[in-house]
Coordinates of C-alpha atoms in Angstrom, one line a residue:
Chain A
M277 CA 162.4 124.0 101.4
R278 CA 159.3 125.8 101.9
S279 CA 157.2 122.6 100.7
T280 CA 159.3 120.8 103.2
Y281 CA 158.2 123.2 106.1
L282 CA 154.7 122.9 105.0
I283 CA 154.7 119.2 105.0
V284 CA 156.1 119.1 108.6
L285 CA 153.7 121.8 109.7
L286 CA 150.9 119.7 108.0
T287 CA 152.0 116.6 109.8
S288 CA 152.2 118.4 112.9
L289 CA 148.4 119.4 112.7
M290 CA 147.6 116.2 111.8
C291 CA 149.2 114.6 114.8
A292 CA 147.5 117.4 117.2
A293 CA 144.3 116.6 115.7
K294 CA 144.8 112.7 116.2
T295 CA 145.0 113.5 120.2
M296 CA 141.7 115.0 120.1
T297 CA 139.1 113.0 121.9
L298 CA 135.3 112.9 121.9
P299 CA 135.4 115.4 125.3
E300 CA 137.6 117.8 123.5
L301 CA 135.8 117.9 120.2
L302 CA 132.6 118.5 122.3
K303 CA 134.4 121.4 123.6
E304 CA 135.4 122.7 120.3
S305 CA 131.6 122.2 119.2
E306 CA 130.4 124.2 122.3
G307 CA 132.7 126.9 121.2
V308 CA 131.8 126.8 117.5
R309 CA 128.0 126.9 118.8
K310 CA 128.7 130.2 120.7
K311 CA 130.4 131.6 117.5
I312 CA 127.2 130.4 115.3
A313 CA 124.8 132.0 117.7
S314 CA 126.6 135.6 117.5
Q315 CA 126.4 135.5 113.6
G316 CA 123.7 137.5 112.3
T317 CA 123.7 135.8 108.9
L318 CA 122.9 132.3 107.5
E319 CA 126.1 132.6 105.6
G320 CA 128.1 133.5 108.6
K321 CA 126.9 130.6 110.6
R322 CA 127.3 128.1 107.7
S323 CA 130.9 129.3 107.7
E324 CA 131.5 128.5 111.5
L325 CA 129.8 125.0 111.3
K326 CA 131.9 124.2 108.1
K327 CA 135.3 124.6 110.5
L328 CA 133.7 122.2 112.7
E329 CA 133.3 119.8 109.9
D330 CA 136.6 120.3 108.8
L331 CA 138.1 119.7 112.1
L332 CA 136.3 116.4 112.3
Q333 CA 136.9 115.2 109.0
V334 CA 140.7 115.7 109.8
T335 CA 140.4 114.1 113.1
M336 CA 138.7 111.0 111.6
K337 CA 141.5 111.0 109.3
S338 CA 144.1 111.1 112.0
Y339 CA 142.7 108.3 113.6
E340 CA 142.6 106.0 110.5
A341 CA 146.5 107.1 109.7
G342 CA 147.4 106.2 113.2
S343 CA 145.6 102.7 113.4
P344 CA 145.0 101.6 109.7
Q345 CA 143.6 98.1 110.5
E346 CA 141.2 98.8 113.0
G347 CA 139.7 101.8 114.7
T348 CA 140.0 102.6 118.7
K349 CA 137.2 102.8 121.2
E350 CA 138.1 106.8 121.2
E351 CA 137.7 106.8 117.4
D352 CA 134.2 105.1 117.6
Q353 CA 133.1 107.9 119.8
V354 CA 134.3 110.4 117.6
N355 CA 132.9 108.8 114.5
K356 CA 129.5 109.0 116.2
L357 CA 129.7 112.7 116.8
F358 CA 130.2 112.9 113.1
F359 CA 127.6 110.8 112.3
S360 CA 125.2 112.5 114.5
L361 CA 126.2 116.2 113.0
E362 CA 126.3 114.9 109.5
P363 CA 122.8 115.5 108.6
I364 CA 123.2 119.3 109.8
F365 CA 126.0 119.6 107.7
E366 CA 124.1 118.2 104.8
M367 CA 121.3 120.2 105.4
T368 CA 123.3 123.7 105.7
K369 CA 124.8 123.3 102.3
E370 CA 121.5 123.0 100.7
K371 CA 118.3 124.6 102.1
V372 CA 117.5 125.4 105.8
S373 CA 113.5 125.4 106.2
K374 CA 111.4 124.4 108.9
V375 CA 110.4 120.9 107.4
E376 CA 114.2 120.2 106.7
C377 CA 114.9 121.1 110.1
E378 CA 112.2 118.7 111.3
K379 CA 113.6 115.9 108.8
V380 CA 117.0 116.4 110.4
D381 CA 116.0 116.3 114.0
H382 CA 114.1 112.9 113.3
R383 CA 116.9 111.6 111.3
I384 CA 119.3 112.5 114.2
R385 CA 116.8 110.5 116.5
I386 CA 116.4 107.3 114.4
E387 CA 120.2 106.9 113.6
D388 CA 121.0 107.5 117.2
R389 CA 118.5 105.1 118.4
D390 CA 120.1 102.5 120.7
N391 CA 118.0 100.1 122.8
T392 CA 120.7 98.6 124.5
K393 CA 121.1 101.6 126.7
P394 CA 119.4 101.5 130.2
N395 CA 117.2 104.3 128.9
P396 CA 116.5 103.9 125.2
N397 CA 114.8 107.1 124.7
E398 CA 117.8 109.1 126.0
L399 CA 120.0 110.6 123.3
S400 CA 123.4 110.1 123.3
V401 CA 126.0 112.6 124.3
Q402 CA 126.7 112.9 120.5
A403 CA 123.2 113.3 119.4
K404 CA 122.5 115.8 122.1
E405 CA 125.3 117.9 120.9
A406 CA 124.1 117.6 117.2
M407 CA 120.6 119.1 118.7
A408 CA 122.0 121.8 120.4
V409 CA 124.0 122.7 117.1
L410 CA 120.6 122.2 115.1
K411 CA 118.6 124.5 117.5
L412 CA 121.0 127.0 116.4
F413 CA 119.9 126.9 112.8
C414 CA 116.2 126.2 113.2
S415 CA 115.0 128.9 115.4
F416 CA 112.5 130.3 113.2
Chain B
M19 CA 86.1 96.6 95.0
L20 CA 84.5 97.7 97.9
N21 CA 81.0 97.0 96.4
S22 CA 81.9 93.6 95.4
A23 CA 83.1 92.9 98.8
K24 CA 80.0 94.0 100.3
V25 CA 78.0 91.4 98.0
L26 CA 80.3 88.7 98.6
L27 CA 80.9 89.3 102.4
P28 CA 77.4 87.6 103.3
L29 CA 78.2 84.6 101.0
I30 CA 81.7 83.9 102.7
L31 CA 80.1 84.6 106.2
M32 CA 77.3 82.2 105.4
L33 CA 79.8 79.7 104.2
L34 CA 81.9 80.3 107.1
L35 CA 79.1 79.7 109.8
N36 CA 77.9 76.7 108.1
L37 CA 81.5 75.1 108.5
V38 CA 81.7 76.3 111.9
Q39 CA 78.3 74.9 112.9
A40 CA 79.1 71.6 111.4
S41 CA 82.4 71.3 113.6
P42 CA 82.2 73.3 116.6
V43 CA 85.1 73.0 118.6
T44 CA 85.5 75.2 122.1
A45 CA 88.3 77.5 122.4
S46 CA 89.4 76.1 125.9
S47 CA 89.7 72.6 124.9
Q48 CA 93.4 72.9 123.8
A49 CA 96.2 72.3 126.1
C50 CA 99.1 74.5 126.8
L51 CA 102.2 74.1 124.7
N52 CA 104.3 76.1 127.1
K53 CA 105.1 75.7 130.8
A54 CA 101.9 78.0 131.7
S55 CA 99.5 77.0 133.9
S56 CA 96.2 75.9 132.5
N57 CA 94.4 78.2 134.4
N58 CA 96.2 81.2 132.9
V59 CA 93.8 81.7 130.1
A60 CA 93.3 85.4 130.1
L61 CA 95.4 85.8 126.7
Q62 CA 93.5 82.9 125.0
T63 CA 90.1 84.4 125.9
S64 CA 91.2 87.4 124.5
F65 CA 92.9 86.1 121.7
N66 CA 89.6 84.3 120.6
Q67 CA 87.5 87.2 121.1
C68 CA 87.5 88.6 117.6
W69 CA 90.4 88.8 115.0
E70 CA 89.3 91.5 112.7
P71 CA 90.7 91.3 108.9
L72 CA 93.8 89.2 109.4
G73 CA 92.0 86.8 111.8
M74 CA 89.2 86.5 109.1
S75 CA 91.4 86.1 106.1
Y76 CA 93.1 83.1 108.5
L77 CA 89.7 81.8 109.0
A78 CA 89.0 82.1 105.5
Y79 CA 92.3 80.1 104.7
S80 CA 91.6 77.4 107.2
F81 CA 88.3 76.6 106.1
G82 CA 89.2 76.9 102.5
M83 CA 92.1 74.1 103.4
G84 CA 89.4 72.1 105.7
K85 CA 90.8 72.7 108.9
D86 CA 89.1 72.7 112.1
S87 CA 88.6 76.0 113.8
S88 CA 88.0 76.8 117.3
L89 CA 85.9 79.5 116.9
S90 CA 82.2 79.3 118.1
H91 CA 79.3 80.5 115.9
S92 CA 78.8 83.7 118.3
Q93 CA 82.3 84.6 118.0
V94 CA 82.4 84.7 114.3
S95 CA 79.3 86.5 114.2
S96 CA 80.6 89.2 116.6
C97 CA 83.8 89.5 114.4
Y98 CA 81.3 90.0 111.3
A99 CA 79.1 92.4 113.0
E100 CA 81.5 94.5 114.7
N101 CA 84.7 94.4 112.5
V102 CA 84.7 93.0 109.1
V103 CA 81.6 95.2 107.8
D104 CA 83.0 98.3 109.8
Q105 CA 86.3 98.0 108.5
K106 CA 85.3 97.1 104.8
M107 CA 87.5 94.4 104.6
D108 CA 88.3 93.4 100.9
M109 CA 87.7 89.6 100.9
T110 CA 87.1 89.4 97.3
Q111 CA 90.4 87.3 96.7
I112 CA 89.4 85.1 99.5
A113 CA 86.0 84.8 98.2
S114 CA 87.4 83.8 94.8
Y115 CA 89.3 80.8 96.6
L116 CA 86.1 79.6 98.5
S117 CA 83.6 79.9 95.4
E118 CA 85.0 77.5 93.3
E119 CA 86.3 74.1 94.7
G120 CA 90.0 73.8 94.6
S121 CA 90.7 77.1 93.1
F122 CA 92.6 78.0 96.2
K123 CA 95.1 75.1 95.6
K124 CA 95.4 76.1 92.0
L125 CA 97.4 79.2 93.3
L126 CA 100.1 77.2 95.0
P127 CA 103.4 76.4 93.3
E128 CA 103.8 72.8 92.2
N129 CA 106.8 72.4 94.3
V130 CA 105.4 72.5 97.5
S131 CA 104.9 68.7 98.2
A132 CA 107.6 68.5 100.9
Y133 CA 104.9 70.6 103.0
D134 CA 102.1 69.4 101.7
R135 CA 99.7 71.8 99.9
D136 CA 98.6 73.4 103.3
L137 CA 101.7 75.7 103.7
G138 CA 99.5 77.3 106.6
F139 CA 99.4 80.7 105.0
L140 CA 98.9 82.4 101.9
P141 CA 102.1 82.6 99.5
A142 CA 102.9 85.4 97.5
I143 CA 102.1 84.9 93.7
Y144 CA 102.9 88.3 92.0
T145 CA 106.1 89.0 93.7
P146 CA 109.2 89.0 91.2
P147 CA 111.4 85.6 91.6
R148 CA 114.5 87.8 92.8
N149 CA 112.3 89.1 95.8
K150 CA 110.9 85.5 96.6
S151 CA 111.2 85.0 100.4
D152 CA 111.3 81.7 102.6
M153 CA 108.7 80.8 105.0
I154 CA 109.5 80.3 108.7
K155 CA 108.9 76.8 109.6
K156 CA 106.0 76.0 111.9
E157 CA 108.1 74.0 114.4
C158 CA 110.3 76.8 114.9
I159 CA 107.6 79.3 115.9
V160 CA 106.2 76.9 118.2
A161 CA 109.4 76.2 119.7
A162 CA 110.1 80.0 120.1
M163 CA 106.6 80.5 121.5
K164 CA 107.4 78.0 124.3
R165 CA 110.3 80.1 125.3
N166 CA 109.7 82.8 128.3
P167 CA 109.3 86.0 126.5
G168 CA 109.8 88.3 129.7
N169 CA 108.4 91.9 129.6
K170 CA 105.2 93.0 130.9
G171 CA 101.9 91.1 129.5
Y172 CA 98.6 92.9 128.4
I173 CA 95.7 91.5 127.0
C174 CA 93.0 93.6 124.5
D175 CA 89.6 93.1 125.9
Y176 CA 86.5 94.3 124.1
E177 CA 84.7 96.6 126.6
G178 CA 81.5 95.1 128.1
K179 CA 80.4 91.8 127.1
S180 CA 82.3 89.5 124.6
G181 CA 80.5 88.1 121.7
E182 CA 77.6 89.7 119.8
K183 CA 77.2 92.4 122.5
A184 CA 80.7 93.4 122.8
S185 CA 81.5 97.1 122.1
K186 CA 83.9 97.8 119.5
Q187 CA 86.6 99.5 121.9
I188 CA 89.5 97.5 122.9
V189 CA 91.3 98.1 126.1
P190 CA 94.8 96.8 127.3
R191 CA 94.7 95.2 130.4
Y192 CA 97.7 94.0 132.5
Y193 CA 98.2 90.5 133.4
G194 CA 101.4 90.4 135.0
Q195 CA 105.0 89.4 133.5
A196 CA 104.8 87.3 130.7
G197 CA 106.7 84.6 132.4
G198 CA 107.0 82.6 135.5
D199 CA 103.7 82.3 137.6
T200 CA 101.9 84.6 135.2
A201 CA 102.8 83.3 131.9
Q202 CA 99.8 82.8 129.7
C203 CA 99.0 79.6 128.2
V204 CA 99.9 79.4 124.5
D205 CA 97.8 76.8 122.6
Q206 CA 97.9 74.9 119.1
N207 CA 95.5 77.9 117.6
M208 CA 97.6 80.7 118.6
T209 CA 100.7 79.1 117.2
D210 CA 98.7 78.2 114.0
Y211 CA 97.3 81.7 113.9
V212 CA 100.7 83.3 114.6
H213 CA 102.7 81.1 111.9
Y214 CA 99.9 82.3 109.5
A215 CA 100.2 85.8 110.3
V216 CA 104.0 86.0 110.4
N217 CA 104.4 84.1 107.1
S218 CA 101.5 86.1 105.4
A219 CA 103.4 89.4 106.3
I220 CA 106.6 88.1 104.9
Q221 CA 105.0 87.2 101.8
C222 CA 103.1 90.5 101.6
L223 CA 106.1 92.7 102.2
S224 CA 108.2 90.7 99.7
G225 CA 106.6 92.4 97.1
V226 CA 108.4 95.6 98.5
G227 CA 111.8 93.9 98.7
K228 CA 113.2 90.4 99.4
V229 CA 112.7 89.8 103.2
D230 CA 115.4 87.4 104.7
S231 CA 113.2 85.2 106.8
K232 CA 115.9 83.9 109.0
T233 CA 116.5 87.7 110.2
V234 CA 112.9 88.3 110.8
F235 CA 112.8 85.1 112.7
R236 CA 115.9 85.8 114.9
K237 CA 114.6 89.3 115.4
I238 CA 111.0 88.3 116.9
N239 CA 112.3 85.5 118.6
N240 CA 114.6 87.7 120.5
E241 CA 112.3 90.5 121.2
S242 CA 109.3 88.6 122.3
A243 CA 109.3 84.8 121.4
F244 CA 106.5 85.5 119.1
N245 CA 104.1 86.4 121.9
I246 CA 101.7 89.0 120.5
S247 CA 101.0 90.5 124.2
V248 CA 104.1 91.8 125.5
A249 CA 105.3 95.4 126.0
S250 CA 108.0 97.1 127.8
N251 CA 109.2 101.0 128.2
G252 CA 111.3 100.5 125.1
G253 CA 109.1 98.7 122.7
V254 CA 105.4 97.1 122.1
G255 CA 104.1 93.8 120.7
M256 CA 105.4 90.9 118.8
A257 CA 108.1 92.9 117.2
Q258 CA 108.6 95.4 120.2
L259 CA 108.0 98.5 118.1
T260 CA 109.4 101.8 119.2
S261 CA 107.5 104.9 118.7
I262 CA 110.4 106.6 116.5
A263 CA 110.2 103.2 114.3
V264 CA 106.4 103.8 113.9
K265 CA 107.1 107.6 113.0
E266 CA 109.7 106.2 110.3
M267 CA 107.3 104.3 108.7
H268 CA 104.3 106.3 108.4
D269 CA 105.4 110.2 108.8
K270 CA 105.3 111.5 105.1
S271 CA 107.8 114.4 105.6
L272 CA 109.9 113.1 108.1
G273 CA 110.4 109.2 107.7
K274 CA 111.7 106.9 104.6
G275 CA 109.2 104.1 105.5
R276 CA 106.0 105.5 104.0
Y277 CA 106.4 103.3 100.5
V278 CA 106.1 100.2 102.3
L279 CA 102.4 101.0 103.8
E280 CA 101.5 102.2 100.4
H281 CA 102.7 99.3 98.7
I282 CA 100.6 97.1 101.1
A283 CA 97.4 99.3 100.8
N284 CA 97.3 98.9 97.0
S285 CA 98.9 95.4 96.6
A286 CA 96.5 92.9 95.1
E287 CA 98.6 90.0 96.7
S288 CA 96.2 87.6 98.6
S289 CA 99.1 87.4 101.3
C290 CA 98.1 91.0 102.1
S291 CA 94.6 90.7 102.7
G292 CA 94.8 91.0 106.2
F293 CA 97.1 93.8 106.3
K294 CA 95.9 96.3 103.4
D295 CA 92.9 97.8 105.6
V296 CA 95.1 98.5 108.3
A297 CA 97.8 100.1 106.2
A298 CA 94.9 102.1 104.2
Q299 CA 93.8 103.3 107.6
D300 CA 97.2 104.3 108.8
L301 CA 98.1 106.4 105.5
K302 CA 95.0 108.6 106.6
K303 CA 95.5 108.9 110.2
A304 CA 98.7 108.2 111.9
P305 CA 98.3 105.4 114.5
S306 CA 98.8 106.3 118.3
T307 CA 101.7 104.7 120.2
S308 CA 100.5 106.0 123.5
A309 CA 100.2 103.5 126.5
A310 CA 96.3 103.8 126.5
N311 CA 96.2 102.7 122.7
R312 CA 98.6 99.8 123.0
C313 CA 95.7 97.5 121.7
M314 CA 96.6 99.4 118.3
W315 CA 99.8 97.2 118.5
L316 CA 98.7 94.5 120.6
S317 CA 95.4 93.2 119.8
P318 CA 95.2 89.5 117.9
G319 CA 93.9 91.2 114.7
D320 CA 94.8 94.6 113.7
G321 CA 97.3 94.8 116.5
L322 CA 99.5 91.8 115.2
A323 CA 99.0 92.8 111.7
R324 CA 100.2 96.5 112.4
N325 CA 102.9 95.4 114.4
L326 CA 104.3 92.9 111.7
M327 CA 103.9 95.1 109.0
Y328 CA 105.6 97.9 110.7
S329 CA 108.3 95.7 112.0
I330 CA 109.1 94.0 108.5
G331 CA 108.6 97.3 106.8
Y332 CA 111.0 98.9 109.2
Y333 CA 113.6 96.3 108.5
L334 CA 113.4 96.7 104.6
T335 CA 113.7 100.6 105.1
M336 CA 116.8 100.3 107.4
R337 CA 118.6 98.2 104.9
D338 CA 117.3 99.6 101.5
K339 CA 117.1 103.2 102.6
Y340 CA 119.8 103.5 105.2
L341 CA 122.5 100.9 105.1
V342 CA 122.5 100.2 101.2
P343 CA 123.3 103.8 100.2
I344 CA 126.3 103.9 103.0
L345 CA 127.7 100.7 101.5
K346 CA 127.5 102.0 98.2
R347 CA 129.6 104.9 99.1
Q348 CA 132.0 102.8 101.3
A349 CA 132.2 99.5 99.7
P350 CA 129.6 98.4 96.8
N351 CA 131.0 94.8 96.3
L352 CA 130.0 94.0 100.1
M353 CA 126.2 94.8 99.3
N354 CA 126.4 91.5 97.5
D355 CA 127.0 89.2 100.7
E356 CA 123.7 88.2 101.9
G357 CA 125.1 87.4 105.2
L358 CA 126.9 90.4 105.9
M359 CA 123.7 92.7 104.9
N360 CA 121.7 90.6 107.2
D361 CA 124.0 91.0 109.9
L362 CA 124.5 94.8 109.5
T363 CA 120.5 95.0 108.9
S364 CA 119.7 93.1 112.3
I365 CA 121.9 95.6 114.3
A366 CA 120.6 98.7 112.5
Y367 CA 116.8 97.0 112.7
G368 CA 117.7 95.7 116.0
A369 CA 118.6 97.3 119.3
E370 CA 121.8 98.9 118.7
G371 CA 120.8 101.2 115.8
I372 CA 122.3 102.4 112.5
N373 CA 125.0 104.5 114.1
H374 CA 126.3 101.3 115.6
A375 CA 126.0 99.5 112.3
R376 CA 127.9 102.5 110.6
G377 CA 130.4 102.7 113.2
L378 CA 131.5 99.1 112.6
L379 CA 132.0 99.7 109.0
K380 CA 134.2 102.4 109.7
K381 CA 136.1 100.8 112.7
Y382 CA 137.0 97.7 110.3
R383 CA 138.2 100.1 107.7
V384 CA 135.8 98.4 105.1
S385 CA 136.3 98.6 101.7
N386 CA 135.9 96.7 98.4
K387 CA 139.0 94.7 99.5
T388 CA 137.7 93.5 102.7
N389 CA 137.8 90.0 103.7
I390 CA 134.1 89.5 104.2
G391 CA 134.7 86.2 106.4
E392 CA 136.9 88.0 108.9
L393 CA 134.6 91.2 108.9
K394 CA 131.5 89.1 109.6
K395 CA 133.4 87.5 112.7
K396 CA 134.5 90.9 113.9
I397 CA 131.0 92.4 113.5
R398 CA 129.5 89.5 115.7
A399 CA 132.0 89.8 118.0
N400 CA 131.3 93.4 118.5
S401 CA 127.6 93.4 118.8
V402 CA 125.6 93.0 122.0
Y403 CA 122.4 92.4 120.2
L404 CA 124.0 89.7 117.9
G405 CA 125.0 88.1 121.3
A406 CA 121.6 88.1 122.7
I407 CA 120.2 86.7 119.5
K408 CA 122.6 83.8 120.0
R409 CA 121.5 82.8 123.2
K410 CA 117.9 83.0 122.5
M411 CA 118.6 80.8 119.2
K412 CA 120.1 78.4 121.3
E413 CA 117.1 78.3 123.6
V414 CA 114.9 77.3 120.4
T415 CA 117.4 74.9 119.2
C416 CA 117.1 73.1 122.6
I417 CA 113.6 73.1 122.7
R418 CA 113.2 71.8 119.2
K419 CA 115.6 68.8 120.2
G420 CA 113.1 68.1 123.2
W421 CA 115.6 69.5 126.0
A422 CA 114.9 71.7 129.0
N423 CA 116.9 75.0 128.6
E424 CA 118.6 74.8 132.1
G425 CA 119.4 71.0 131.5
K426 CA 122.5 69.4 131.0
E427 CA 122.2 68.4 127.5
C428 CA 121.0 72.0 126.2
K429 CA 123.9 73.5 128.3
K430 CA 126.8 71.4 126.8
Y431 CA 125.6 71.6 123.3
E432 CA 127.4 73.5 120.9
M433 CA 125.0 75.0 118.2
E434 CA 125.7 74.5 114.7
P435 CA 126.1 77.4 112.5
A436 CA 122.9 76.7 110.5
E437 CA 121.0 76.7 113.8
L438 CA 122.4 79.8 114.9
E439 CA 121.8 81.5 111.7
G440 CA 118.1 80.6 111.7
E441 CA 118.9 78.5 108.4
T442 CA 117.1 75.5 109.8
C443 CA 114.0 77.3 110.7
V444 CA 113.2 78.6 107.2
A445 CA 112.5 76.9 104.0
P446 CA 111.8 77.6 100.3
I447 CA 108.2 77.8 99.3

């Protein structure tokens, strides 16, 4: 009986996550940034960032479950937020240093490059958010 | 190596000068192949000033093959005095071709009869068979250069007088839009040289990884119509390189593309002779991408060499260092499909970038079980960049057929898949 409740609860959570769009996730990310900023230790910051990574993973899985054949435009936007943040997720699991921070900064920029935009030098909203998160880990 | 180059250089130059004196042709005698006014010769003039190592390797090749050159005695002297010696160009391989009659031809593969023995460029000889790349046909480069490239046009002049008294500094000078009334005359010398330069770059970089010549053709045709002189806010030169792509290629700690420059700088491949000095120079000091230094990317010698080397190197880096690891994780079987890899690389290397290519793989739930044919159709339908490539490949196709792009025949014509893919513009060597 308990396991049934658990499945229902998890499914509900998945469905709730599915509804999260890019603007909503950006708001979540902003909240996470505030929490990261208030953390005094790297470990504390990592832990807060992990919550954002988990949220994005669950959201992406929900999109896939909801539309198994082909992703929607909303999903594309969310995926790009994950792609932009992914180098930070990876770095914080390994080593945070000035050199690594510069590498991640460059990687976010090169992977975000899109010359079809009116101003190709301007970062996307997803990459801008990633840069804001990166800054919190890279203020030496 | 350097010492032998110093010893051989005067010999080579003497040979070149003798040949030039024997058949002098003036630079301005050639007709415009495009629709430019024959008075718009600023680019031609700048083009014929001095070509640095890439140009000199072209000259050596041309003379070795018994071709005429439009360069005058004083122009070659100027190149010798101002550039070749200063840049310590390694011409030992070229010298070996010229020192023994027919030795150059011995280096060519046996099966080149379809193109005669004069391919128009130096083929790779040490490249492993799996990496051998096709050549881009001359007629396609000519057709592309007849297109209107758009963007702003710049020429790179030597400050002061040209010829023997020219100073070494080259400065960019705006000549207007590279189209319409200000379009610059494109002549046969220019198309011959561009054909040599682009194919030499492909052959040289094949030593790093297999270069898909169709993708390179489609990309450069789309970016600049093979015009060496264009620049925009987003990019510079023939391949419209961006500053971030340049950083990716040369920055030791940040980018992943430095291995390409290292390979070129150390290559013994004859097709790399026009590129290796520039690569070695850039490995020591990062090239500037500022507007004031545009000629580092636009000049017909080092500028073109740098532009091609970084652009094709960036293509290899995007494919092998970014896309391949993603596909290895997600759907390794798909890496074997050349067409799919080319499309994804075009998106990553072209305008839309890596995240768009990666997003498409996620959007279409790509796995090892994915139907590749269907996937390719969807990817093409979802890429603005691949759409732009299609329009410009149609222009090339119509020009090759002798039709005006705005004419009825062209508008009605439905391109064959091979024309769209660029298959009709490449050939094995």
